[in-house]
Amino acid sequence: MHIAVLVKQVPDSEATVQVKADGSGVEIEDRYTLNFFDSLAVEEALRIKGQGGDVVVTIITLGGQKGVEALRTGLAMGADQAVLLDDPAFAGGDEYATAMVLAAALKGMQVDMILCGKEAFDDSSGVVGPLVAEFLSMPSVTSVVKIQLAPDKGSALIEREIEGGKEVIKVSLPVLLSAQKGLNEARVPPVMGVMKAMRAEIKKLDLAAIGLPATVVGRAGSKEEILRYHRHPQRPAVTMLQGEAADIVRQVVGLLKEEAKVI
Amino acid sequence: MAGAVWVFAEHQEGKIRKTSLELLGKGRQVAGEVGAPLIAMLLGSGVDALAQELTTYADTVYHWDDPAVALYNSEIYCQIIAELAHKEQPQIFLAGATFLARDLFPRLAGRLKTGIAVDCLNLELEEDGLLVARRPLFGGKALADVVCRQGRPQIALVRPNTFSLPDAQGPAHGTVVRLPVGVDPAHVKIQVLEVSRPPKERLDLTEAEVIVTGGRGMKAAENFRLLEELADVLNATVGATRGVVDSGWRPHGDQVGKSGKTVSPKLYFAVGVSGAIHHVMGMDTSKVVVAINKDVQAPIFQYADYGVVGDLFEVLPLLTKEMKQGTGKG
Ligand SMILES: Cc1cc2nc3c(=O)[nH]c(=O)nc-3n(C[C@H](O)[C@H](O)[C@H](O)COP(=O)(O)OP(=O)(O)OC[C@H]3O[C@@H](n4cnc5c(N)ncnc54)[C@H](O)[C@@H]3O)c2cc1C
Ligand SMILES: Nc1ncnc2c1ncn2[C@@H]1O[C@H](COP(=O)(O)O)[C@@H](O)[C@H]1O
């Protein structure tokens, strides 16, 4: 069985992000990490491998040097091999163009299952995974919190989160599943794993290798265009209430009624 | 004539979801501006009454009425909607950013070879009918205005509670068009076996107007009773931080934050919550925030409108009592 995991290196949640004064772009502090949901996806692939049988876990990313870091983290956790999709032509692509490249690369890999994150911390779209599945004509299930593979590995029982509950779905393989919090707890890469990952060979694929025309990748192949960036609107300064509890409670209820007019 | 404006009408337990109504209101405005009809998409079995209800908002209601679409199935839904979109070429397609829509619409975008903007916080039209969608990036640290120049329809999924509900329903003016569901089951690889949603009196966090969230300062699962009591008075939904969920005090579905739910209520209480950035990213578009914390230095106060410095075990019962009196429920 071959499981591919889509991973992305994203700015850490604590990294500062500054919108340029003219709104033309953002400046991101150089603190990056493997996308949280992708770490759950890697963990799940390793969990399935751990159940026995002949399972190969390949992690794959589209990205430059930052992408290599995501791959090394996945390898350190225990993935078998890593693929980096890197080419100047891929630059500036939106989710659509990214999925196009990932799907083209996955086409030749004979995968039985693709795992990805529910969404990337940077764009919070959750679009790349289902698009990859669509381009590969395979079913997809998002926000997955449980995966139970049938003994013959031809299908799986999936639980996915929905508002206030869950859905139980039976799906045939190959399938793409996106990992939601609750699926598992990602392991911390063991020191031995980290050492091994540093030396591991990373396979690189460029535009020519995946056989797509330059017109369908990167900025040229994108559907969405960012016109401008804005700062998050600032909340007015906080009104602090201190003192006798009964007093401040009365004050806050008064303010919510008279000033904020929300109750 | 340019294509229509479509709105996906999601329903749950015999009711059109609030977020869909919000989008029907916004869709009406957008349709007016581009001079196109507003069409509601309804899939479901035994929901004729909802089709009728939708005619008060939309000019046309497309209703697929068939047991095959009684439960959401991404493959069936995608196939039948894509087929109609190919035929009718809508210019804009709006939906609430729900679990269903976030599962379905990315695939639909792929099939229709068009773009999609998810979790939008605003929509505006340029003169040429180009839809400018405002989306949060980096957990809301930046916002981006995005447009889709290549491909139609322009798809936008909007964060629930972003637009207000349309004005009180007018008289029914639209027509219902029933459409057959022609899906070959052999091509369907997904089977939905069960949808379990424990009955709840409260709205889901994503749609709630008022949320009272407890953090690790609540100390134990049973203390959430104090928050439940406040929630009762305010008709609110109870949320939790990751610290609380990971301690097993509340279920995963209650988590607010970057790795939980993104919420946008009118009023948000953060009680015994420190205000870690991961949490703030999930609640910072709340209109009014009240923080209750005994530590005057807690970062949550930077993201609040009103900061109550005090011991939550003392403050909460008093607050519930005061709210009861203040809102006439006492
Ligand atoms: C990748 C990643 C994703 C994450 N995603 C999320 C997420 O989605 N949501 C989320 O919430 N967190 C998330 N976190 C965790 C986050 O970083 C914080 O650890 C968490 O939010 C802290 O929870 P807390 O505020 O309940 O607890 P604490 O930080 O322990 O804060 C407890 C607060 O309660 C106050 N307090 C204690 N006793 C009292 C009392 N008697 N009266 C009044 N106040 C009192 C304290 O002063 C303190 O400020 C994530 C972390 C990571 C690394
Ligand atoms: N550049 C990329 N390379 C590999 N996988 C990606 C990339 N971008 C997104 N993904 C995967 O798709 C998921 C959803 O991303 P997004 O649609 O950007 O929110 C992520 O959690 C990853 O698993």
Coordinates of C-alpha atoms in Angstrom, one line a residue, chain A residues 11-17 19 26 28 36-37 94-96 118-128 130-131 133-135 137-143 157 160-172 174 180-183 185 220 222-233 235-246 248-250 252-253 255-257 259-263, chain B residues 17 72 74-75 78 98-100 102-103 106-107 109-111 113-118 126 132 134-150 155 189-198 200 204 206 234 242 245-246 252-253 255 258-261 266-267 269 277-278 281 283-290 296 301 303-309 314-315 318-319 322-323 326-327:
Chain A
P11 CA 4.7 30.6 9.2
D12 CA 4.4 29.8 12.9
S13 CA 1.2 31.1 14.5
E14 CA 3.4 33.3 16.7
A15 CA 5.4 34.8 13.8
T16 CA 4.7 38.5 13.2
V17 CA 3.1 39.4 9.9
V19 CA 1.2 44.4 6.0
V26 CA 3.2 41.2 3.6
I28 CA 6.6 37.6 7.5
F36 CA -0.2 21.7 12.3
F37 CA -2.9 19.7 10.4
D94 CA -2.8 29.9 -5.9
E95 CA -4.5 26.8 -4.5
Y96 CA -5.7 25.8 -7.9
K118 CA -7.7 20.3 6.8
E119 CA -6.3 23.6 5.9
A120 CA -2.9 25.4 5.8
F121 CA -2.3 27.9 8.6
D122 CA -1.3 30.6 6.2
D123 CA -4.3 30.7 3.8
S124 CA -6.8 28.6 5.8
S125 CA -8.5 27.6 2.6
G126 CA -8.7 23.8 2.8
V127 CA -9.0 23.8 -1.0
V128 CA -5.8 22.2 -2.2
P130 CA -10.1 18.3 -2.5
L131 CA -8.8 19.9 -5.8
A133 CA -8.6 14.6 -5.6
E134 CA -10.8 16.2 -8.2
F135 CA -7.9 16.4 -10.7
S137 CA -10.8 11.7 -10.2
M138 CA -10.7 10.2 -6.8
P139 CA -13.2 10.7 -3.9
S140 CA -12.3 13.0 -1.1
V141 CA -13.5 13.4 2.5
T142 CA -12.5 16.5 4.5
S143 CA -12.3 17.2 8.3
L157 CA -14.8 3.7 7.2
R160 CA -15.8 13.4 9.6
E161 CA -16.6 16.3 11.8
I162 CA -19.7 18.4 11.0
E163 CA -21.3 21.2 13.0
G164 CA -22.4 19.7 16.3
G165 CA -21.8 16.1 15.3
K166 CA -20.2 13.7 12.8
E167 CA -20.8 11.8 9.6
V168 CA -19.8 8.2 9.1
I169 CA -18.8 7.5 5.5
K170 CA -17.7 4.4 3.6
V171 CA -15.4 5.1 0.8
S172 CA -13.5 3.0 -1.7
P174 CA -7.9 5.3 -3.6
Q180 CA -8.9 17.5 11.4
K181 CA -7.9 18.0 15.0
G182 CA -9.1 15.0 17.0
L183 CA -7.7 12.5 14.4
E185 CA -1.8 13.5 18.4
A220 CA -0.1 31.8 -15.0
S222 CA -3.9 30.6 -11.0
K223 CA -7.6 31.4 -10.9
E224 CA -7.5 33.8 -7.9
E225 CA -5.5 37.0 -7.9
I226 CA -4.7 39.1 -4.8
L227 CA -5.5 42.8 -5.4
R228 CA -4.2 44.2 -2.1
Y229 CA -3.6 43.4 1.5
H230 CA -5.1 45.1 4.5
R231 CA -4.3 45.2 8.2
H232 CA -6.7 43.5 10.6
P233 CA -9.0 46.3 11.9
R235 CA -10.4 46.9 18.3
P236 CA -10.9 50.2 20.3
A237 CA -8.8 50.3 23.5
V238 CA -10.2 48.0 26.2
T239 CA -12.2 49.3 29.1
M240 CA -10.8 47.7 32.2
L241 CA -13.1 47.1 35.2
Q242 CA -11.5 46.5 38.6
G243 CA -12.6 46.5 42.1
E244 CA -15.5 44.9 44.0
A245 CA -16.9 42.0 41.9
A246 CA -20.6 43.0 42.4
I248 CA -17.9 45.6 38.1
V249 CA -20.5 43.0 37.1
R250 CA -23.2 45.7 37.3
V252 CA -20.3 45.5 32.6
V253 CA -23.9 44.6 32.1
L255 CA -22.0 48.9 29.3
L256 CA -23.2 45.9 27.2
K257 CA -26.7 47.3 27.2
E259 CA -22.8 51.4 25.1
A260 CA -22.3 48.2 23.1
K261 CA -26.0 47.6 22.7
V262 CA -25.5 43.8 22.3
I263 CA -27.9 42.5 25.0
Chain B
R17 CA -29.5 27.3 8.0
Y72 CA -25.1 15.3 1.8
S74 CA -19.9 15.2 -2.1
E75 CA -19.9 13.2 -5.3
C78 CA -20.9 18.0 -7.1
T98 CA -19.8 25.4 6.6
F99 CA -18.3 21.9 6.9
L100 CA -20.6 20.9 4.0
R102 CA -16.0 23.5 2.5
D103 CA -16.1 19.8 1.5
P106 CA -13.4 23.1 -3.7
R107 CA -14.3 20.1 -5.8
A109 CA -14.5 24.7 -8.4
G110 CA -12.1 22.1 -9.8
R111 CA -14.8 20.6 -11.9
K113 CA -12.3 25.1 -13.7
T114 CA -12.8 28.2 -11.6
G115 CA -11.4 29.9 -8.5
I116 CA -12.8 29.8 -4.9
A117 CA -12.4 32.2 -2.0
V118 CA -13.0 30.6 1.4
E126 CA -16.6 46.3 -8.9
V132 CA -13.9 41.3 -4.6
R134 CA -12.0 39.8 1.5
R135 CA -10.3 36.9 3.2
P136 CA -8.2 36.5 6.3
L137 CA -4.6 35.3 5.9
F138 CA -2.2 34.1 8.7
G139 CA -5.1 33.6 11.1
G140 CA -6.4 37.1 10.5
K141 CA -3.1 38.9 11.0
A142 CA -3.6 40.2 7.4
L143 CA -6.6 40.4 5.1
A144 CA -6.5 40.1 1.4
D145 CA -8.8 41.3 -1.3
V146 CA -9.0 38.6 -4.0
V147 CA -10.7 38.3 -7.3
C148 CA -11.3 35.5 -9.8
R149 CA -10.5 36.7 -13.3
Q150 CA -10.2 33.3 -14.8
I155 CA -17.3 31.2 -5.9
K189 CA -17.6 5.8 -4.4
I190 CA -18.8 7.5 -1.3
Q191 CA -21.6 6.2 0.8
V192 CA -22.8 8.2 3.8
L193 CA -23.8 5.6 6.4
E194 CA -24.8 7.8 9.3
V195 CA -25.1 11.4 10.4
S196 CA -25.2 11.7 14.1
R197 CA -25.9 15.0 15.7
P198 CA -26.9 14.8 19.3
K200 CA -28.8 20.3 21.1
D204 CA -23.6 25.6 16.7
T206 CA -20.1 29.0 14.2
L234 CA -28.0 34.8 27.3
R242 CA -7.7 23.9 23.4
V245 CA -10.4 20.2 25.2
D246 CA -7.0 18.5 25.6
H252 CA -13.3 18.7 20.4
G253 CA -16.3 20.3 18.6
Q255 CA -12.9 24.3 20.6
K258 CA -6.9 28.2 14.9
S259 CA -7.1 24.4 15.2
G260 CA -10.7 24.5 16.3
K261 CA -13.6 26.6 15.1
K266 CA -22.1 39.5 18.3
L267 CA -20.9 39.0 21.8
F269 CA -17.1 36.1 26.7
I277 CA -2.6 33.8 19.7
H278 CA -4.0 30.4 18.5
M281 CA -7.2 33.7 15.7
M283 CA -12.5 34.7 17.8
D284 CA -11.0 38.0 16.8
T285 CA -13.9 38.9 14.4
S286 CA -16.4 38.8 17.3
K287 CA -18.1 42.1 17.4
V288 CA -17.9 42.7 21.2
V289 CA -15.5 40.8 23.5
V290 CA -15.7 40.6 27.3
V296 CA -4.5 41.9 34.8
F301 CA -7.3 41.9 27.6
Y303 CA -8.3 41.6 22.3
A304 CA -11.2 42.6 24.5
D305 CA -13.6 45.6 24.6
Y306 CA -14.4 45.1 28.3
G307 CA -11.9 43.6 30.7
V308 CA -13.2 42.3 34.0
V309 CA -10.3 41.7 36.5
E314 CA -16.9 34.9 42.2
V315 CA -17.7 36.9 39.1
L318 CA -23.0 37.4 40.1
L319 CA -22.9 38.0 36.3
E322 CA -27.2 40.5 37.0
M323 CA -27.9 39.3 33.4
G326 CA -30.9 43.0 33.3
T327 CA -32.5 41.0 30.5

